[in-house]
């Protein structure tokens, strides 16, 4: 699950538009932003295993970001920061937290059993990663539906839907480009740097796409 995570950001923007799109986009991948930083620092572990079907990532140690309680703690921290640092309304801050927490459940659909139910507990995952074409269809389908919801919400408020269409098109392009190769780079640090850069660039793109008059609740 990569671009599929951004479906949660688009859906959140459709439901609660008072938060800027970039906050939802960052929230959708906050768990992986933390994962990238911890991989670079050598705290969490990943390796490439070309023998694996589909994705060649072996995510064998990531309890602080991808365990269920870990994801919950990241979500709570994001909601609190959105409320007190960004001064978002309570409902919008809560939606930011829910967007962060959605990451674990979307990962559950595609990851192999590498998501701990608790720290040191059993690991789960439905392993759609082993079937690349259905997994890609799932991701793009989620993004398309959520993007359409945001475009509809904007239209109902008398606003153009181009930001939703533009961001969805960018996500689909990223998904297609990403599907043309593996994880890229054989070492964990390179993967962490590439992933972190991608997440931050997409957050900046979301800010550019959504900027303009202050969002108001439709």
mmCIF file of N, CA and C in Angstrom, residues 99-199:
data_model
loop_
_atom_site.group_PDB
_atom_site.id
_atom_site.type_symbol
_atom_site.label_atom_id
_atom_site.label_comp_id
_atom_site.label_asym_id
_atom_site.label_seq_id
_atom_site.Cartn_x
_atom_site.Cartn_y
_atom_site.Cartn_z
ATOM 1 N N UNK A 99 -7.067 9.848 10.125
ATOM 2 C CA UNK A 99 -6.336 9.608 8.875
ATOM 3 C C UNK A 99 -5.020 8.905 9.156
ATOM 4 N N UNK A 100 -4.337 9.320 10.207
ATOM 5 C CA UNK A 100 -3.100 8.629 10.594
ATOM 6 C C UNK A 100 -3.400 7.174 10.942
ATOM 7 N N UNK A 101 -4.436 6.949 11.735
ATOM 8 C CA UNK A 101 -4.745 5.595 12.195
ATOM 9 C C UNK A 101 -5.181 4.688 11.042
ATOM 10 N N UNK A 102 -5.771 5.283 9.995
ATOM 11 C CA UNK A 102 -6.200 4.484 8.834
ATOM 12 C C UNK A 102 -5.031 3.758 8.190
ATOM 13 N N UNK A 103 -3.821 4.281 8.385
ATOM 14 C CA UNK A 103 -2.643 3.692 7.748
ATOM 15 C C UNK A 103 -2.497 2.218 8.110
ATOM 16 N N UNK A 104 -2.690 1.900 9.390
ATOM 17 C CA UNK A 104 -2.498 0.516 9.831
ATOM 18 C C UNK A 104 -3.505 -0.414 9.173
ATOM 19 N N UNK A 105 -4.738 0.007 9.078
ATOM 20 C CA UNK A 105 -5.777 -0.860 8.527
ATOM 21 C C UNK A 105 -5.624 -1.047 7.020
ATOM 22 N N UNK A 106 -5.185 -0.018 6.320
ATOM 23 C CA UNK A 106 -4.915 -0.174 4.893
ATOM 24 C C UNK A 106 -3.696 -1.071 4.672
ATOM 25 N N UNK A 107 -2.683 -0.923 5.530
ATOM 26 C CA UNK A 107 -1.531 -1.820 5.447
ATOM 27 C C UNK A 107 -1.931 -3.269 5.719
ATOM 28 N N UNK A 108 -2.874 -3.466 6.632
ATOM 29 C CA UNK A 108 -3.333 -4.815 6.958
ATOM 30 C C UNK A 108 -3.851 -5.546 5.718
ATOM 31 N N UNK A 109 -4.439 -4.809 4.788
ATOM 32 C CA UNK A 109 -4.971 -5.442 3.575
ATOM 33 C C UNK A 109 -3.869 -6.015 2.694
ATOM 34 N N UNK A 110 -2.739 -5.327 2.622
ATOM 35 C CA UNK A 110 -1.737 -5.687 1.614
ATOM 36 C C UNK A 110 -0.456 -6.299 2.185
ATOM 37 N N UNK A 111 -0.111 -5.951 3.410
ATOM 38 C CA UNK A 111 1.143 -6.478 3.969
ATOM 39 C C UNK A 111 1.054 -7.985 4.205
ATOM 40 N N UNK A 112 2.217 -8.625 4.102
ATOM 41 C CA UNK A 112 2.326 -9.967 4.640
ATOM 42 C C UNK A 112 2.251 -9.866 6.169
ATOM 43 N N UNK A 113 2.141 -10.973 6.874
ATOM 44 C CA UNK A 113 2.036 -10.874 8.341
ATOM 45 C C UNK A 113 3.294 -10.267 8.973
ATOM 46 N N UNK A 114 3.369 -8.930 8.941
ATOM 47 C CA UNK A 114 4.494 -8.225 9.559
ATOM 48 C C UNK A 114 4.030 -7.053 10.425
ATOM 49 N N UNK A 115 2.704 -6.968 10.676
ATOM 50 C CA UNK A 115 2.139 -5.890 11.479
ATOM 51 C C UNK A 115 1.814 -6.426 12.876
ATOM 52 N N UNK A 116 2.585 -6.059 13.902
ATOM 53 C CA UNK A 116 2.327 -6.591 15.249
ATOM 54 C C UNK A 116 1.011 -6.066 15.827
ATOM 55 N N UNK A 117 0.238 -6.969 16.432
ATOM 56 C CA UNK A 117 -1.004 -6.565 17.081
ATOM 57 C C UNK A 117 -0.732 -5.800 18.369
ATOM 58 N N UNK A 118 0.394 -6.062 18.973
ATOM 59 C CA UNK A 118 0.873 -5.271 20.100
ATOM 60 C C UNK A 118 2.383 -5.423 20.124
ATOM 61 N N UNK A 119 3.032 -4.658 20.968
ATOM 62 C CA UNK A 119 4.494 -4.703 21.014
ATOM 63 C C UNK A 119 4.952 -6.116 21.383
ATOM 64 N N UNK A 120 5.663 -6.745 20.471
ATOM 65 C CA UNK A 120 6.137 -8.100 20.690
ATOM 66 C C UNK A 120 5.079 -9.167 20.476
ATOM 67 N N UNK A 121 3.899 -8.777 20.013
ATOM 68 C CA UNK A 121 2.798 -9.721 19.829
ATOM 69 C C UNK A 121 2.806 -10.372 18.457
ATOM 70 N N UNK A 122 1.783 -11.169 18.169
ATOM 71 C CA UNK A 122 1.687 -11.833 16.856
ATOM 72 C C UNK A 122 1.522 -10.810 15.747
ATOM 73 N N UNK A 123 1.959 -11.185 14.550
ATOM 74 C CA UNK A 123 1.914 -10.289 13.401
ATOM 75 C C UNK A 123 0.838 -10.736 12.419
ATOM 76 N N UNK A 124 0.189 -9.744 11.790
ATOM 77 C CA UNK A 124 -0.920 -10.028 10.894
ATOM 78 C C UNK A 124 -0.729 -9.297 9.574
ATOM 79 N N UNK A 125 -1.536 -9.669 8.589
ATOM 80 C CA UNK A 125 -1.529 -9.055 7.268
ATOM 81 C C UNK A 125 -2.148 -10.011 6.270
ATOM 82 N N UNK A 126 -2.948 -9.481 5.342
ATOM 83 C CA UNK A 126 -3.657 -10.330 4.380
ATOM 84 C C UNK A 126 -2.845 -10.632 3.124
ATOM 85 N N UNK A 127 -1.691 -9.982 2.971
ATOM 86 C CA UNK A 127 -0.715 -10.340 1.927
ATOM 87 C C UNK A 127 -1.207 -10.113 0.504
ATOM 88 N N UNK A 128 -1.991 -9.074 0.257
ATOM 89 C CA UNK A 128 -2.328 -8.743 -1.132
ATOM 90 C C UNK A 128 -1.096 -8.330 -1.923
ATOM 91 N N UNK A 129 -0.022 -7.980 -1.225
ATOM 92 C CA UNK A 129 1.228 -7.664 -1.914
ATOM 93 C C UNK A 129 1.687 -8.814 -2.811
ATOM 94 N N UNK A 130 1.300 -10.020 -2.465
ATOM 95 C CA UNK A 130 1.714 -11.186 -3.253
ATOM 96 C C UNK A 130 1.025 -11.239 -4.605
ATOM 97 N N UNK A 131 0.041 -10.371 -4.834
ATOM 98 C CA UNK A 131 -0.733 -10.356 -6.086
ATOM 99 C C UNK A 131 -0.728 -8.928 -6.623
ATOM 100 N N UNK A 132 0.317 -8.541 -7.350
ATOM 101 C CA UNK A 132 0.541 -7.133 -7.703
ATOM 102 C C UNK A 132 -0.604 -6.469 -8.459
ATOM 103 N N UNK A 133 -1.183 -7.140 -9.444
ATOM 104 C CA UNK A 133 -2.227 -6.483 -10.234
ATOM 105 C C UNK A 133 -3.491 -6.196 -9.428
ATOM 106 N N UNK A 134 -4.047 -7.183 -8.684
ATOM 107 C CA UNK A 134 -5.200 -6.848 -7.837
ATOM 108 C C UNK A 134 -4.873 -5.796 -6.782
ATOM 109 N N UNK A 135 -3.654 -5.849 -6.241
ATOM 110 C CA UNK A 135 -3.270 -4.876 -5.216
ATOM 111 C C UNK A 135 -3.214 -3.469 -5.810
ATOM 112 N N UNK A 136 -2.658 -3.335 -7.014
ATOM 113 C CA UNK A 136 -2.600 -2.028 -7.662
ATOM 114 C C UNK A 136 -3.994 -1.526 -8.003
ATOM 115 N N UNK A 137 -4.859 -2.436 -8.452
ATOM 116 C CA UNK A 137 -6.239 -2.049 -8.756
ATOM 117 C C UNK A 137 -6.951 -1.544 -7.502
ATOM 118 N N UNK A 138 -6.684 -2.200 -6.375
ATOM 119 C CA UNK A 138 -7.276 -1.765 -5.109
ATOM 120 C C UNK A 138 -6.822 -0.354 -4.758
ATOM 121 N N UNK A 139 -5.530 -0.097 -4.847
ATOM 122 C CA UNK A 139 -5.002 1.212 -4.488
ATOM 123 C C UNK A 139 -5.582 2.318 -5.368
ATOM 124 N N UNK A 140 -5.530 2.117 -6.685
ATOM 125 C CA UNK A 140 -6.013 3.154 -7.593
ATOM 126 C C UNK A 140 -7.521 3.320 -7.462
ATOM 127 N N UNK A 141 -8.218 2.220 -7.231
ATOM 128 C CA UNK A 141 -9.662 2.304 -7.031
ATOM 129 C C UNK A 141 -10.015 3.130 -5.800
ATOM 130 N N UNK A 142 -9.312 2.906 -4.695
ATOM 131 C CA UNK A 142 -9.553 3.677 -3.476
ATOM 132 C C UNK A 142 -9.289 5.169 -3.701
ATOM 133 N N UNK A 143 -8.196 5.470 -4.384
ATOM 134 C CA UNK A 143 -7.852 6.868 -4.652
ATOM 135 C C UNK A 143 -8.901 7.515 -5.551
ATOM 136 N N UNK A 144 -9.351 6.786 -6.576
ATOM 137 C CA UNK A 144 -10.341 7.342 -7.500
ATOM 138 C C UNK A 144 -11.662 7.646 -6.790
ATOM 139 N N UNK A 145 -12.128 6.723 -5.971
ATOM 140 C CA UNK A 145 -13.396 6.930 -5.252
ATOM 141 C C UNK A 145 -13.288 8.093 -4.283
ATOM 142 N N UNK A 146 -12.199 8.133 -3.512
ATOM 143 C CA UNK A 146 -12.032 9.210 -2.537
ATOM 144 C C UNK A 146 -11.837 10.553 -3.237
ATOM 145 N N UNK A 147 -11.086 10.557 -4.336
ATOM 146 C CA UNK A 147 -10.907 11.793 -5.096
ATOM 147 C C UNK A 147 -12.223 12.307 -5.656
ATOM 148 N N UNK A 148 -13.066 11.394 -6.126
ATOM 149 C CA UNK A 148 -14.379 11.785 -6.644
ATOM 150 C C UNK A 148 -15.239 12.379 -5.535
ATOM 151 N N UNK A 149 -15.120 11.827 -4.325
ATOM 152 C CA UNK A 149 -15.884 12.353 -3.192
ATOM 153 C C UNK A 149 -15.463 13.782 -2.865
ATOM 154 N N UNK A 150 -14.154 14.032 -2.880
ATOM 155 C CA UNK A 150 -13.686 15.386 -2.604
ATOM 156 C C UNK A 150 -14.103 16.353 -3.716
ATOM 157 N N UNK A 151 -14.001 15.910 -4.976
ATOM 158 C CA UNK A 151 -14.416 16.761 -6.096
ATOM 159 C C UNK A 151 -15.908 17.087 -5.982
ATOM 160 N N UNK A 152 -16.715 16.081 -5.606
ATOM 161 C CA UNK A 152 -18.153 16.324 -5.435
ATOM 162 C C UNK A 152 -18.404 17.327 -4.328
ATOM 163 N N UNK A 153 -17.669 17.196 -3.217
ATOM 164 C CA UNK A 153 -17.848 18.115 -2.092
ATOM 165 C C UNK A 153 -17.521 19.536 -2.511
ATOM 166 N N UNK A 154 -16.454 19.704 -3.261
ATOM 167 C CA UNK A 154 -16.099 21.031 -3.760
ATOM 168 C C UNK A 154 -17.167 21.561 -4.705
ATOM 169 N N UNK A 155 -17.665 20.691 -5.578
ATOM 170 C CA UNK A 155 -18.715 21.116 -6.503
ATOM 171 C C UNK A 155 -19.977 21.537 -5.778
ATOM 172 N N UNK A 156 -20.333 20.803 -4.727
ATOM 173 C CA UNK A 156 -21.520 21.145 -3.948
ATOM 174 C C UNK A 156 -21.374 22.497 -3.259
ATOM 175 N N UNK A 157 -20.134 22.893 -3.006
ATOM 176 C CA UNK A 157 -19.873 24.195 -2.384
ATOM 177 C C UNK A 157 -19.668 25.288 -3.430
ATOM 178 N N UNK A 158 -19.892 24.943 -4.708
ATOM 179 C CA UNK A 158 -19.740 25.925 -5.770
ATOM 180 C C UNK A 158 -18.307 26.211 -6.152
ATOM 181 N N UNK A 159 -17.433 25.245 -5.928
ATOM 182 C CA UNK A 159 -16.019 25.437 -6.219
ATOM 183 C C UNK A 159 -15.573 24.438 -7.274
ATOM 184 N N UNK A 160 -14.493 24.763 -7.951
ATOM 185 C CA UNK A 160 -13.986 23.884 -8.995
ATOM 186 C C UNK A 160 -13.417 22.596 -8.410
ATOM 187 N N UNK A 161 -13.517 21.531 -9.174
ATOM 188 C CA UNK A 161 -12.994 20.251 -8.719
ATOM 189 C C UNK A 161 -11.589 19.959 -9.199
ATOM 190 N N UNK A 162 -10.934 20.947 -9.836
ATOM 191 C CA UNK A 162 -9.617 20.656 -10.415
ATOM 192 C C UNK A 162 -8.567 20.241 -9.399
ATOM 193 N N UNK A 163 -8.543 20.778 -8.151
ATOM 194 C CA UNK A 163 -7.514 20.296 -7.220
ATOM 195 C C UNK A 163 -7.599 18.796 -6.961
ATOM 196 N N UNK A 164 -8.826 18.281 -6.810
ATOM 197 C CA UNK A 164 -8.995 16.842 -6.592
ATOM 198 C C UNK A 164 -8.525 16.056 -7.799
ATOM 199 N N UNK A 165 -8.932 16.487 -8.974
ATOM 200 C CA UNK A 165 -8.556 15.772 -10.201
ATOM 201 C C UNK A 165 -7.047 15.813 -10.418
ATOM 202 N N UNK A 166 -6.438 16.963 -10.140
ATOM 203 C CA UNK A 166 -4.992 17.101 -10.325
ATOM 204 C C UNK A 166 -4.227 16.183 -9.386
ATOM 205 N N UNK A 167 -4.620 16.179 -8.115
ATOM 206 C CA UNK A 167 -3.883 15.366 -7.147
ATOM 207 C C UNK A 167 -4.074 13.880 -7.425
ATOM 208 N N UNK A 168 -5.283 13.479 -7.810
ATOM 209 C CA UNK A 168 -5.514 12.070 -8.160
ATOM 210 C C UNK A 168 -4.652 11.678 -9.354
ATOM 211 N N UNK A 169 -4.570 12.549 -10.358
ATOM 212 C CA UNK A 169 -3.751 12.250 -11.536
ATOM 213 C C UNK A 169 -2.279 12.090 -11.151
ATOM 214 N N UNK A 170 -1.798 12.937 -10.258
ATOM 215 C CA UNK A 170 -0.408 12.833 -9.795
ATOM 216 C C UNK A 170 -0.188 11.510 -9.067
ATOM 217 N N UNK A 171 -1.145 11.125 -8.226
ATOM 218 C CA UNK A 171 -1.007 9.870 -7.481
ATOM 219 C C UNK A 171 -0.994 8.672 -8.419
ATOM 220 N N UNK A 172 -1.858 8.691 -9.422
ATOM 221 C CA UNK A 172 -1.884 7.573 -10.375
ATOM 222 C C UNK A 172 -0.556 7.500 -11.127
ATOM 223 N N UNK A 173 -0.015 8.657 -11.516
ATOM 224 C CA UNK A 173 1.280 8.678 -12.204
ATOM 225 C C UNK A 173 2.377 8.111 -11.314
ATOM 226 N N UNK A 174 2.372 8.492 -10.035
ATOM 227 C CA UNK A 174 3.368 7.973 -9.088
ATOM 228 C C UNK A 174 3.221 6.457 -8.944
ATOM 229 N N UNK A 175 1.976 5.978 -8.880
ATOM 230 C CA UNK A 175 1.736 4.546 -8.746
ATOM 231 C C UNK A 175 2.265 3.780 -9.953
ATOM 232 N N UNK A 176 2.024 4.315 -11.140
ATOM 233 C CA UNK A 176 2.486 3.650 -12.366
ATOM 234 C C UNK A 176 4.006 3.626 -12.420
ATOM 235 N N UNK A 177 4.636 4.763 -12.099
ATOM 236 C CA UNK A 177 6.096 4.827 -12.102
ATOM 237 C C UNK A 177 6.676 3.858 -11.080
ATOM 238 N N UNK A 178 6.066 3.836 -9.898
ATOM 239 C CA UNK A 178 6.552 2.948 -8.851
ATOM 240 C C UNK A 178 6.422 1.484 -9.200
ATOM 241 N N UNK A 179 5.402 1.147 -9.995
ATOM 242 C CA UNK A 179 5.193 -0.255 -10.359
ATOM 243 C C UNK A 179 6.204 -0.761 -11.374
ATOM 244 N N UNK A 180 6.972 0.138 -11.953
ATOM 245 C CA UNK A 180 7.928 -0.262 -12.990
ATOM 246 C C UNK A 180 9.212 -0.843 -12.415
ATOM 247 N N UNK A 181 9.387 -0.712 -11.084
ATOM 248 C CA UNK A 181 10.604 -1.246 -10.473
ATOM 249 C C UNK A 181 10.320 -1.742 -9.084
ATOM 250 N N UNK A 182 11.333 -2.271 -8.447
ATOM 251 C CA UNK A 182 11.204 -2.765 -7.076
ATOM 252 C C UNK A 182 11.366 -1.634 -6.090
ATOM 253 N N UNK A 183 11.881 -1.969 -4.917
ATOM 254 C CA UNK A 183 12.036 -0.962 -3.877
ATOM 255 C C UNK A 183 13.136 0.033 -4.202
ATOM 256 N N UNK A 184 14.044 -0.348 -5.112
ATOM 257 C CA UNK A 184 15.123 0.552 -5.474
ATOM 258 C C UNK A 184 16.195 0.597 -4.407
ATOM 259 N N UNK A 185 17.444 0.510 -4.808
ATOM 260 C CA UNK A 185 18.510 0.549 -3.811
ATOM 261 C C UNK A 185 18.491 -0.682 -2.939
ATOM 262 N N UNK A 186 19.614 -1.284 -2.677
ATOM 263 C CA UNK A 186 19.619 -2.509 -1.917
ATOM 264 C C UNK A 186 19.752 -2.338 -0.421
ATOM 265 N N UNK A 187 20.092 -1.141 0.050
ATOM 266 C CA UNK A 187 20.316 -0.983 1.480
ATOM 267 C C UNK A 187 19.178 -0.205 2.122
ATOM 268 N N UNK A 188 19.031 -0.409 3.436
ATOM 269 C CA UNK A 188 17.906 0.150 4.166
ATOM 270 C C UNK A 188 17.943 1.675 4.175
ATOM 271 N N UNK A 189 19.125 2.248 4.343
ATOM 272 C CA UNK A 189 19.221 3.704 4.416
ATOM 273 C C UNK A 189 18.759 4.352 3.111
ATOM 274 N N UNK A 190 19.172 3.800 1.982
ATOM 275 C CA UNK A 190 18.745 4.337 0.691
ATOM 276 C C UNK A 190 17.235 4.260 0.538
ATOM 277 N N UNK A 191 16.647 3.131 0.948
ATOM 278 C CA UNK A 191 15.193 2.997 0.874
ATOM 279 C C UNK A 191 14.509 4.021 1.768
ATOM 280 N N UNK A 192 15.044 4.203 2.976
ATOM 281 C CA UNK A 192 14.455 5.166 3.892
ATOM 282 C C UNK A 192 14.512 6.582 3.353
ATOM 283 N N UNK A 193 15.651 6.959 2.782
ATOM 284 C CA UNK A 193 15.809 8.309 2.233
ATOM 285 C C UNK A 193 14.867 8.516 1.050
ATOM 286 N N UNK A 194 14.784 7.528 0.153
ATOM 287 C CA UNK A 194 13.901 7.640 -1.007
ATOM 288 C C UNK A 194 12.443 7.759 -0.580
ATOM 289 N N UNK A 195 12.046 6.912 0.372
ATOM 290 C CA UNK A 195 10.659 6.940 0.838
ATOM 291 C C UNK A 195 10.345 8.273 1.507
ATOM 292 N N UNK A 196 11.224 8.731 2.395
ATOM 293 C CA UNK A 196 10.978 9.980 3.113
ATOM 294 C C UNK A 196 10.886 11.157 2.143
ATOM 295 N N UNK A 197 11.764 11.182 1.161
ATOM 296 C CA UNK A 197 11.735 12.253 0.162
ATOM 297 C C UNK A 197 10.422 12.249 -0.604
ATOM 298 N N UNK A 198 9.972 11.057 -0.993
ATOM 299 C CA UNK A 198 8.714 10.948 -1.746
ATOM 300 C C UNK A 198 7.535 11.455 -0.926
ATOM 301 N N UNK A 199 7.456 11.055 0.340
ATOM 302 C CA UNK A 199 6.345 11.500 1.191
ATOM 303 C C UNK A 199 6.345 13.013 1.350
#
